[in-house]
Short mmCIF file of C-alpha atoms and ligand atoms in Angstrom, two decimals:
data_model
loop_
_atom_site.label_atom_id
_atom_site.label_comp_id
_atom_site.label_asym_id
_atom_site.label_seq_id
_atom_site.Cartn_x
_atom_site.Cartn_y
_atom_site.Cartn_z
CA UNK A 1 10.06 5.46 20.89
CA UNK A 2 11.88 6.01 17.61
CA UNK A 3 10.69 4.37 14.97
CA UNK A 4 13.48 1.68 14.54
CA UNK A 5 12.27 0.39 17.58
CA UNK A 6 8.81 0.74 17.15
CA UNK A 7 9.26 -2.12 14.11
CA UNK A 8 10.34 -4.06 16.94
CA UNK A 9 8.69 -3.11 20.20
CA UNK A 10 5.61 -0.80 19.23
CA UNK A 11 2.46 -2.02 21.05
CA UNK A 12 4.07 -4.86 22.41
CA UNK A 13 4.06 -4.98 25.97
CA UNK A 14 3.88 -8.74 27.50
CA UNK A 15 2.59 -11.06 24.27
CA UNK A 16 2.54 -13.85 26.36
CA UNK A 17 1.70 -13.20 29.72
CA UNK A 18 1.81 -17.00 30.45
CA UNK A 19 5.56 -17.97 29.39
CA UNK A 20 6.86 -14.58 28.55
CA UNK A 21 7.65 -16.07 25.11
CA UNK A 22 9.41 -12.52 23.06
CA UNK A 23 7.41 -13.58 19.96
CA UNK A 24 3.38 -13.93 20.28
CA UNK A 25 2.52 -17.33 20.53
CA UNK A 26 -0.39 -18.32 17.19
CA UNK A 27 -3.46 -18.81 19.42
CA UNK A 28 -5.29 -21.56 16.53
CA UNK A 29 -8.17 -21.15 18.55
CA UNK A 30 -11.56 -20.33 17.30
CA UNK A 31 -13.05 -19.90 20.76
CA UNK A 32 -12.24 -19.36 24.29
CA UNK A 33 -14.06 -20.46 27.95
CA UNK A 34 -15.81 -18.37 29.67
CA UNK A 35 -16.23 -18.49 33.28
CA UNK A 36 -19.85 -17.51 33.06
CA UNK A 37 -21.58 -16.24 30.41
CA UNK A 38 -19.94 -13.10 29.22
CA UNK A 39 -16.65 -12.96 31.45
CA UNK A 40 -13.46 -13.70 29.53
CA UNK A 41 -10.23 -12.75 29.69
CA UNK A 42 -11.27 -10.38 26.81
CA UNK A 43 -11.63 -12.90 23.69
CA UNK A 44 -15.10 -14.44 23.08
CA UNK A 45 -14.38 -15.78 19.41
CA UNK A 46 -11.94 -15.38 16.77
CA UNK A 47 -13.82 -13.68 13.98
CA UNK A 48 -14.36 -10.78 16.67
CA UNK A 49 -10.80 -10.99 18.20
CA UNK A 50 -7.81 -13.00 18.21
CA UNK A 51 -4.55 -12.74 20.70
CA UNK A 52 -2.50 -13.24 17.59
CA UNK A 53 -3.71 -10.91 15.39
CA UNK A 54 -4.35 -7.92 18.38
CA UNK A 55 -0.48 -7.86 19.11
CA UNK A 56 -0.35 -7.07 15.23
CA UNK A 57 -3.12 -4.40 15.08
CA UNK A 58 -1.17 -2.70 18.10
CA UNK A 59 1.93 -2.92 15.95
CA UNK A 60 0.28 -1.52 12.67
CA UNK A 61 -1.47 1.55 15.17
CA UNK A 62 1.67 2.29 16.65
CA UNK A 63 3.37 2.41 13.38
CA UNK A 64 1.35 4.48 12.10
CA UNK A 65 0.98 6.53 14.57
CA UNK A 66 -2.61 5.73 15.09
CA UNK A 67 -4.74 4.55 18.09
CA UNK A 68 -6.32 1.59 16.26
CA UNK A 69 -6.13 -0.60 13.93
CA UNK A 70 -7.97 -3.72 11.97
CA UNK A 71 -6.18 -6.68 9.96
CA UNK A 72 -8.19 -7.93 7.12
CA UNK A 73 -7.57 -11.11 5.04
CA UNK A 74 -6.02 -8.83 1.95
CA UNK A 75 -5.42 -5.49 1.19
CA UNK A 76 -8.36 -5.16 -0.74
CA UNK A 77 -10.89 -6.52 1.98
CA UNK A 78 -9.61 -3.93 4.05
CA UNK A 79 -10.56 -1.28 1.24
CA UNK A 80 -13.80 -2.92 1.07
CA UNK A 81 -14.43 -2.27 4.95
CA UNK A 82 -13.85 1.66 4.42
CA UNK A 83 -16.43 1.82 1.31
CA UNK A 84 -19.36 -0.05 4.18
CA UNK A 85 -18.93 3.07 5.88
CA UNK A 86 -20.74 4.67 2.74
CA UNK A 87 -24.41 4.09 1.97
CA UNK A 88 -26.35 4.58 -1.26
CA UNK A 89 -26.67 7.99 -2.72
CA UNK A 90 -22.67 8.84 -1.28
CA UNK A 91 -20.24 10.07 -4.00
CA UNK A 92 -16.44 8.97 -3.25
CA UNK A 93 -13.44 11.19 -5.23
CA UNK A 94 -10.50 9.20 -6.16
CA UNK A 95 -7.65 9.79 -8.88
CA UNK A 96 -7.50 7.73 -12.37
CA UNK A 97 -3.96 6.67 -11.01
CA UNK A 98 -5.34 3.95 -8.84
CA UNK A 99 -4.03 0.01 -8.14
CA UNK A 100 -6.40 -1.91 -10.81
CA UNK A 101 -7.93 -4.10 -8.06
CA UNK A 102 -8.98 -0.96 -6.21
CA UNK A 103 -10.47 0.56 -9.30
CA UNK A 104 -12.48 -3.36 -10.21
CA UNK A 105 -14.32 -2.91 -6.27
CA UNK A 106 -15.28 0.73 -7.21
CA UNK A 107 -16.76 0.61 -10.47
CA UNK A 108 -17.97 -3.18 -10.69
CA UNK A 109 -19.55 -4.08 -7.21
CA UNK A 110 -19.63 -0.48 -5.16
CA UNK A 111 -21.40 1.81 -8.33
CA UNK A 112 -23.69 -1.50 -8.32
CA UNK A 113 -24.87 -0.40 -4.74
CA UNK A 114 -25.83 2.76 -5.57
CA UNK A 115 -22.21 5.09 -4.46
CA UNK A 116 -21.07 7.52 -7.17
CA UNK A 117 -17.05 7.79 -7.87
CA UNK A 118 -15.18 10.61 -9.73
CA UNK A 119 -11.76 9.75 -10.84
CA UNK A 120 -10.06 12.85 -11.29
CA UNK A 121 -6.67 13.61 -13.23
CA UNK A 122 -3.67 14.64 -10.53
CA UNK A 123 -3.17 17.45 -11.98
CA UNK A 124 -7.15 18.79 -10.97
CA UNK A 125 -6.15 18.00 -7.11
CA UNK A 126 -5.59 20.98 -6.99
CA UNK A 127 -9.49 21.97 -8.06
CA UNK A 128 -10.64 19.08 -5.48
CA UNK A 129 -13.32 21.29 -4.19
CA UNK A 130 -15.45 21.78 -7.97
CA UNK A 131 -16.18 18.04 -7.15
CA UNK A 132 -17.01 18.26 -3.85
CA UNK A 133 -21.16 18.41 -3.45
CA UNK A 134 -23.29 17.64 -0.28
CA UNK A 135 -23.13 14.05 -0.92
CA UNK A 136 -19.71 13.30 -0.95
CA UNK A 137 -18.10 11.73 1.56
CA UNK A 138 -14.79 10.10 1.39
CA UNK A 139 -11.30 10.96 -0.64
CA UNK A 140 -9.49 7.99 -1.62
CA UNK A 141 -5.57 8.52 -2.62
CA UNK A 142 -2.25 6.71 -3.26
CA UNK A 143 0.86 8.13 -3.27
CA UNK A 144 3.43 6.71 -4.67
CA UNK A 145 1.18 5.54 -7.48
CA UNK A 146 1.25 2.76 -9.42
CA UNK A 147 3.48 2.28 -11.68
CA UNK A 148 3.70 6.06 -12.56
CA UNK A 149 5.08 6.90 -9.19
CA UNK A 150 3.32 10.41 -9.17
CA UNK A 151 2.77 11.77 -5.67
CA UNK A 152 0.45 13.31 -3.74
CA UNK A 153 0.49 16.17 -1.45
CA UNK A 154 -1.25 14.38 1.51
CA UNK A 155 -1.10 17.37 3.97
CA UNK A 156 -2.49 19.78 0.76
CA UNK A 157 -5.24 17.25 -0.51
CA UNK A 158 -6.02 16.78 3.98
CA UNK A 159 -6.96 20.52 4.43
CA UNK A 160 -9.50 20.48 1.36
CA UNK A 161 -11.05 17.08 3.16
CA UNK A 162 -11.25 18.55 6.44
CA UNK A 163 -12.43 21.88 5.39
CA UNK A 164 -15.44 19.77 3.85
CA UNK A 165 -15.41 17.42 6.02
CA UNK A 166 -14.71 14.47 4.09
CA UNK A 167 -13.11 11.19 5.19
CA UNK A 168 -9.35 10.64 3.65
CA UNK A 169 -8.07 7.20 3.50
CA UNK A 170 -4.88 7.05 1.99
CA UNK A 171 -3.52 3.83 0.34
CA UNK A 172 -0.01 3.65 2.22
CA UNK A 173 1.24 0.19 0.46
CA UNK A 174 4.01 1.60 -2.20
CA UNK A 175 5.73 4.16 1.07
CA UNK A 176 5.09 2.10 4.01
CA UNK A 177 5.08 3.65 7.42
CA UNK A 178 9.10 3.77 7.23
CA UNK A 179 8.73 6.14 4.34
CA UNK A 180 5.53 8.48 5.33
CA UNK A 181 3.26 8.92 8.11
CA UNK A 182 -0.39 9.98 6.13
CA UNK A 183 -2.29 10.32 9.74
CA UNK A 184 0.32 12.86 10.67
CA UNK A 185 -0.66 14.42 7.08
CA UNK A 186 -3.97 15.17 8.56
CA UNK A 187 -5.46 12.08 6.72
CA UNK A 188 -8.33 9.91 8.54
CA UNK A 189 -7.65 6.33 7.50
CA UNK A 190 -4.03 4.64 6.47
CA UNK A 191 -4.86 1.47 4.46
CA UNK A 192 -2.00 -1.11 3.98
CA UNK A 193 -1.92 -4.20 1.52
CA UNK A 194 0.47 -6.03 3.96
CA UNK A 195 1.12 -8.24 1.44
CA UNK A 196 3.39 -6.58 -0.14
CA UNK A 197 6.86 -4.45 1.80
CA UNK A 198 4.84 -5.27 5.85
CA UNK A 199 4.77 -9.10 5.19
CA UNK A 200 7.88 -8.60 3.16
CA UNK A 201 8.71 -12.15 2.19
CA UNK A 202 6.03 -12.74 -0.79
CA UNK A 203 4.37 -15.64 1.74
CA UNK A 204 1.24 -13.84 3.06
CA UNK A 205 -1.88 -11.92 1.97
CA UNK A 206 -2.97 -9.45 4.44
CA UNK A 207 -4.28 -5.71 4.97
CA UNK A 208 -4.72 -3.57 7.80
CA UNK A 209 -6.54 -0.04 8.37
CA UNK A 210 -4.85 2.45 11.23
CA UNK A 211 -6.64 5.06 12.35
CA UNK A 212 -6.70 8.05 15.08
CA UNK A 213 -10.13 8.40 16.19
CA UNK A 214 -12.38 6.54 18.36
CA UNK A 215 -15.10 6.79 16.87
CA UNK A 216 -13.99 5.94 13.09
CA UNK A 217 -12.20 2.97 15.06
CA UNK A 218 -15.63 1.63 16.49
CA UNK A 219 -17.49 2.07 13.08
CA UNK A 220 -14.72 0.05 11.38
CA UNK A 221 -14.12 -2.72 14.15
CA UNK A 222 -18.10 -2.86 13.81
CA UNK A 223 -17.61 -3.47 10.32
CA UNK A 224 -14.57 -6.53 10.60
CA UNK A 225 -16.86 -8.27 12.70
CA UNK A 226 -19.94 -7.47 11.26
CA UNK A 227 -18.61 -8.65 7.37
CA UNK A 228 -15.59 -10.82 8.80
CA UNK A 229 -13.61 -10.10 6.31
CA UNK A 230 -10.25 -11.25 9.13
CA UNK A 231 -7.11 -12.98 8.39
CA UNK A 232 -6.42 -16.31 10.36
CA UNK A 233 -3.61 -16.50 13.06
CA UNK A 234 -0.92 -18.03 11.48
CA UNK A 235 -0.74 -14.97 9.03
CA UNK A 236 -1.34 -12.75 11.83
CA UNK A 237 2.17 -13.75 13.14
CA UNK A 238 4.11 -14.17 9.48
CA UNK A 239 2.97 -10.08 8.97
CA UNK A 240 4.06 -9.42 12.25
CA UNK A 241 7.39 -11.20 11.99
CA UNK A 242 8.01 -9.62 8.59
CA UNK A 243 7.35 -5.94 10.17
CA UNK A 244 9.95 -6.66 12.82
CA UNK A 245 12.51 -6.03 9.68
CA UNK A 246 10.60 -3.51 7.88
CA UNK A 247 13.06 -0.70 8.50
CA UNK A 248 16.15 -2.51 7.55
CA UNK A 249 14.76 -3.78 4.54
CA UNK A 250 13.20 -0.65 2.99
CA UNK A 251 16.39 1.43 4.15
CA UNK A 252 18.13 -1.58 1.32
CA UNK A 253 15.14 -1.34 -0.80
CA UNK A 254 15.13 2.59 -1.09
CA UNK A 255 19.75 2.44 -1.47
CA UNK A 256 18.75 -0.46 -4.39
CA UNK A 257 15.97 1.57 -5.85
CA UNK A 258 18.11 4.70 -6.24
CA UNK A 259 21.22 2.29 -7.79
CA UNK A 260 18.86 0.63 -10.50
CA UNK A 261 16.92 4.20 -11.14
CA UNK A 262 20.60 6.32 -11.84
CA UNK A 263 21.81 2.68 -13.79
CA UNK A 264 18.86 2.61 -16.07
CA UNK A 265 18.75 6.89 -16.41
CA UNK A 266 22.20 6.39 -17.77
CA UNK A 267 21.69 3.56 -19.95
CA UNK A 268 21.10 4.18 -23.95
CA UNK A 269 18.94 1.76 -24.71
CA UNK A 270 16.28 3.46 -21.91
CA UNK A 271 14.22 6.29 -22.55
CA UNK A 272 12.05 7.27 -19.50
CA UNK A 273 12.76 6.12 -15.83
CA UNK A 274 10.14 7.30 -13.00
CA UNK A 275 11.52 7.06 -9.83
CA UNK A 276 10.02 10.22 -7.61
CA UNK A 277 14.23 10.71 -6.20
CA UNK A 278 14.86 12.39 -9.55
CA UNK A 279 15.37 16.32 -8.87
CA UNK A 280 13.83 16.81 -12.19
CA UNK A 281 10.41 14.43 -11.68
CA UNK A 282 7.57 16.75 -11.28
CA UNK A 283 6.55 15.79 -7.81
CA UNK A 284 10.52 15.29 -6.43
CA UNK A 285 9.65 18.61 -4.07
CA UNK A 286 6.47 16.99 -2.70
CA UNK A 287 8.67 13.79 -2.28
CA UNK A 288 11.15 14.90 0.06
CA UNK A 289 8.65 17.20 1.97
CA UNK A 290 6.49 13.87 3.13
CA UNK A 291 8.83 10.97 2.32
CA UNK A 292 12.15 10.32 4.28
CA UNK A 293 13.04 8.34 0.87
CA UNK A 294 12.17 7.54 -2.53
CA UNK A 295 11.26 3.64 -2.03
CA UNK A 296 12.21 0.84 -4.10
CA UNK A 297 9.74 1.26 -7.14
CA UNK A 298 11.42 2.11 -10.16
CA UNK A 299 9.17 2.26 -13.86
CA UNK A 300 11.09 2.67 -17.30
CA UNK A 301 10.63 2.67 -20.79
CA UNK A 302 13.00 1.35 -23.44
CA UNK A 303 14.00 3.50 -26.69
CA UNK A 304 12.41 0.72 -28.97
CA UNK A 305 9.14 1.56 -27.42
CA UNK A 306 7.27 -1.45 -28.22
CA UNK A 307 5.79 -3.95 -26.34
CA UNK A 308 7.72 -6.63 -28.04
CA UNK A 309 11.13 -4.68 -26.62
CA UNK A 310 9.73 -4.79 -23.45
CA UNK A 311 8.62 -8.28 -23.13
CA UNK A 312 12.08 -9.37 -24.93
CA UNK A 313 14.04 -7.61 -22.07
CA UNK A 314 11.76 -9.03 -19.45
CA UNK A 315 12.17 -12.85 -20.00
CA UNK A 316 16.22 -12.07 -20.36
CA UNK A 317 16.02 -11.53 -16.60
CA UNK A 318 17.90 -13.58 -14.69
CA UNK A 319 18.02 -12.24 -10.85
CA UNK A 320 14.85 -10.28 -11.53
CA UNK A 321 11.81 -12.82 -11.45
CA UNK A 322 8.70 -11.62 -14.31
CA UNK A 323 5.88 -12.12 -11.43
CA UNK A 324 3.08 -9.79 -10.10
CA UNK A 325 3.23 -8.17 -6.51
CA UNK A 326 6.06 -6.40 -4.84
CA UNK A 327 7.66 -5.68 -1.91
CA UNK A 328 9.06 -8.94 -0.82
CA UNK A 329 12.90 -9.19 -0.34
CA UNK A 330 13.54 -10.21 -4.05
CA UNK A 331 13.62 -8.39 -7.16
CA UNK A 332 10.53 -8.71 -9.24
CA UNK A 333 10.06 -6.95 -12.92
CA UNK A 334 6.82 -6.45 -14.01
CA UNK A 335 4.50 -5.90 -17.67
CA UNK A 336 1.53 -3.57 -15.83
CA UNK A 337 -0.35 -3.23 -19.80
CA UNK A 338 -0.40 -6.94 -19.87
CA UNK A 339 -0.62 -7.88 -16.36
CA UNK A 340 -1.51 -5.99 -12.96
CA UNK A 341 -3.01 -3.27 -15.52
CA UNK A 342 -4.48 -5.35 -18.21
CA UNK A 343 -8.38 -4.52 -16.86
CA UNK A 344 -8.02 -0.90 -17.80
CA UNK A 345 -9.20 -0.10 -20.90
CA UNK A 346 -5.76 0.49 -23.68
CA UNK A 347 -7.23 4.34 -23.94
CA UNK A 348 -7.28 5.40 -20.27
CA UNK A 349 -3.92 3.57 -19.62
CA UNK A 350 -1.83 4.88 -22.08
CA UNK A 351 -3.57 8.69 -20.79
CA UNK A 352 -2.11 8.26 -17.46
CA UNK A 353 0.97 6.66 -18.99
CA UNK A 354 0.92 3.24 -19.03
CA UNK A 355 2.25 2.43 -22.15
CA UNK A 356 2.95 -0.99 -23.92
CA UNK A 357 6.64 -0.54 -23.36
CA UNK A 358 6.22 0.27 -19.87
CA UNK A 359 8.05 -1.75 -17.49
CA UNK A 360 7.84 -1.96 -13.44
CA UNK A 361 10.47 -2.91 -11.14
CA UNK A 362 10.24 -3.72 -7.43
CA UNK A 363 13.49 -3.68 -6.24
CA UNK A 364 14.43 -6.58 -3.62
CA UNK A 365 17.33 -6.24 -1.40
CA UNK A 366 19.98 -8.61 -2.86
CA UNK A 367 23.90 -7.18 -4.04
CA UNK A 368 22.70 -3.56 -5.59
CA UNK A 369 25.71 -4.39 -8.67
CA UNK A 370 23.99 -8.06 -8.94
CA UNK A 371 21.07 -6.10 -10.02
CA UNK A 372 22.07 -3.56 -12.37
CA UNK A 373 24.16 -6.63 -14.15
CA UNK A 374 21.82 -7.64 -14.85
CA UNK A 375 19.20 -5.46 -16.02
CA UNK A 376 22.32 -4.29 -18.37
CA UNK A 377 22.76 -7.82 -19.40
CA UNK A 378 18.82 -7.76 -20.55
CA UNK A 379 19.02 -4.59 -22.25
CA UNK A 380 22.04 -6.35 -24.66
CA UNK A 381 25.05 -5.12 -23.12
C1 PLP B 401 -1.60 -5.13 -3.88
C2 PLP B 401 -2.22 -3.80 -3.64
C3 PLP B 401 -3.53 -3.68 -3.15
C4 PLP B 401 -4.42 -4.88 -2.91
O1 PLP B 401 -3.94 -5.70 -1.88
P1 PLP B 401 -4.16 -7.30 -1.82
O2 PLP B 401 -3.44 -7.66 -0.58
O3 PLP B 401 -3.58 -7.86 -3.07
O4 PLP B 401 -5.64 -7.52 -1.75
C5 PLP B 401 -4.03 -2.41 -2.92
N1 PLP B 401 -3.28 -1.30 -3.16
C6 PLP B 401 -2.03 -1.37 -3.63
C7 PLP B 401 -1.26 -0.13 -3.87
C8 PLP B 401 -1.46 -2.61 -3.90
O5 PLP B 401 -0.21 -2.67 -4.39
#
């Protein structure tokens, strides 16, 4: 199955073997009978497993190209459930480039409980191994990242892992499974904050792991149930509805993201625009190799270079909404010093290039010329 159907069909065989219903029903059940103790038709109790949310995790797996996989009530609770695979005394490498809520659960409740976390620069990927010692365990990348949108070679950073045998979970939010496939990389665990292009419509917080092997899928399902950490049934189906679009909207997203990134490259009042389709941005090459497009992320600078400039341009938005998140089908323009990036100290965030002036785009899929209007109208055309 190609993956335009998959969206659709993927790990869907007979939701509702009662009405044959083509959407799986929301089973608001916390429980189920039993006919004696111990024989079900497969559910027990929600926390442990839900008809709703299994037709999802069969969608996300076959996505993904995975065998498994576990919905958690947000992205970052599904993060969480990778780092209980650690215990005490384990050293984690990750990259400085990192989504600020990922890099608060590291370094203010995980280093509490006794795991040690390197954040290296991109550019020492390369050198992974020099911080590789007996007690590391897992790898923990993003690609694209944000709001730099530097990428990552999964397959090259998946051979160091493997060679050391280290986990890899890879942080798949910004690329989705339309874009890029990280098991098929050789990584070990594909983490998704489906609240953001999978839900697609800015109405649900969600995340989901997919993974490839049996026993990494035991561990984990150990740990949803174990922590229960699970999203309730009703969002089960919202995600699931949402990914039933996902390839028509990102194939919009990625056509919009390319018209605002060329508009705003060719605009005078801009100075920098990252947007990884560029041939000249310094991971384009490793772009094409693993991505089958560039997304719908686009960062710029203005020439003023102030934060002032770039708060002025941001409230003359019209079509554009100032608001956190991304993904959804609308177009949402962002402040990351101020706001999603605000917890990083001024220092660190202007080294990996977070500036005051910096500004972040998700690009929604309304009229591509609507857009560009009006980002032209905000920078005082
Ligand atoms: C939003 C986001 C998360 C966290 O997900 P929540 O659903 O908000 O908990 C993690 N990683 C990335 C890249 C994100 O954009």
């Amino acid at each position: 199955m190609k993956f335009n159907t998959k969206t659709i069909h993927g790990g869907q065989k007979e939701v509702d073997p009662a009405y044959n219903s083509v959407m799986p029903p929301i089973y608001q059940t916390t429980t189920y009978k039993q006919v004696s103790p111990g024989e079900h038709k497969g559910f027990a109790y929600s926390r442990s497993g839900n008809p709703t949310r299994a037709v999802l995790e069969q969608s996300m797996a076959s996505l993904e190209n995975g065998t498994h996989a576990m919905a958690f009530g947000s992205g970052l609770a599904a993060i969480d459930a990778v780092l209980k695979l650690l215990i005490p005394g384990d050293e984690v490498i990750t990259t400085s480039d990192l989504y600020g809520g990922t890099y608060r659960l590291f370094t203010r409740i995980y280093a509490h409980f006794g795991i040690k976390f390197h954040f290296i620069d991109l550019d020492q990927l390369a050198e992974l191994n020099q911080f590789i010692n007996p007690n590391t365990k897992l790898v923990w990348i993003e690609t694209p990242t944000n709001p730099m949108m530097n990428i990552i070679d999964i397959e090259a950073v998946s051979k160091i892992s493997k060679k050391h045998q280290l986990l890899l979970a890879v942080d798949n939010t910004f690329a989705t499974p339309y874009l890029q496939q990280p098991l098929d990389l050789g990584a070990d665990i594909v983490m998704h904050s489906a609240t953001k292009y999978l839900g697609g419509h800015s109405d649900v917080v969600m995340g989901t792991l997919v993974v490839k092997d049996q026993e990494l899928a035991r561990r984990l399902y150990f740990i949803q149930n174990a922590s229960g950490a699970i999203p309730g049934p009703q969002d089960c189906f919202l995600v699931l509805r949402g990914i039933k679009t996902l390839h028509v909207r990102m194939q919009r997203h990625c056509e919009n993201g390319r018209a605002v990134a060329m508009a705003l490259r060719n605009h005078p009042q801009v100075d920098k625009v990252y947007w990884p389709g560029f041939s000249d941005h310094p991971h384009h090459e490793v772009a094409k190799k693993q991505m089958k497009d560039f997304g719908g992320m686009v960062s710029f600078t203005t020439v003023e270079g102030t934060q002032e400039s770039a708060l002025k341009m941001l409230k003359s938005l019209k079509i554009f909404s100032l608001a956190e998140s991304l993904g959804g089908i609308e177009s949402l323009a962002g402040h990351p010093a101020t706001m999603t990036h605000a917890s990083i100290p001024k220092e660190e965030r202007e080294r990996t290039g977070v500036v005051d002036a910096l500004i972040r785009l998700s690009v929604g899929i309304e009229d591509d010329q609507d857009l560009v209007n009006d980002l032209h109208q905000a920078l005082g055309d």
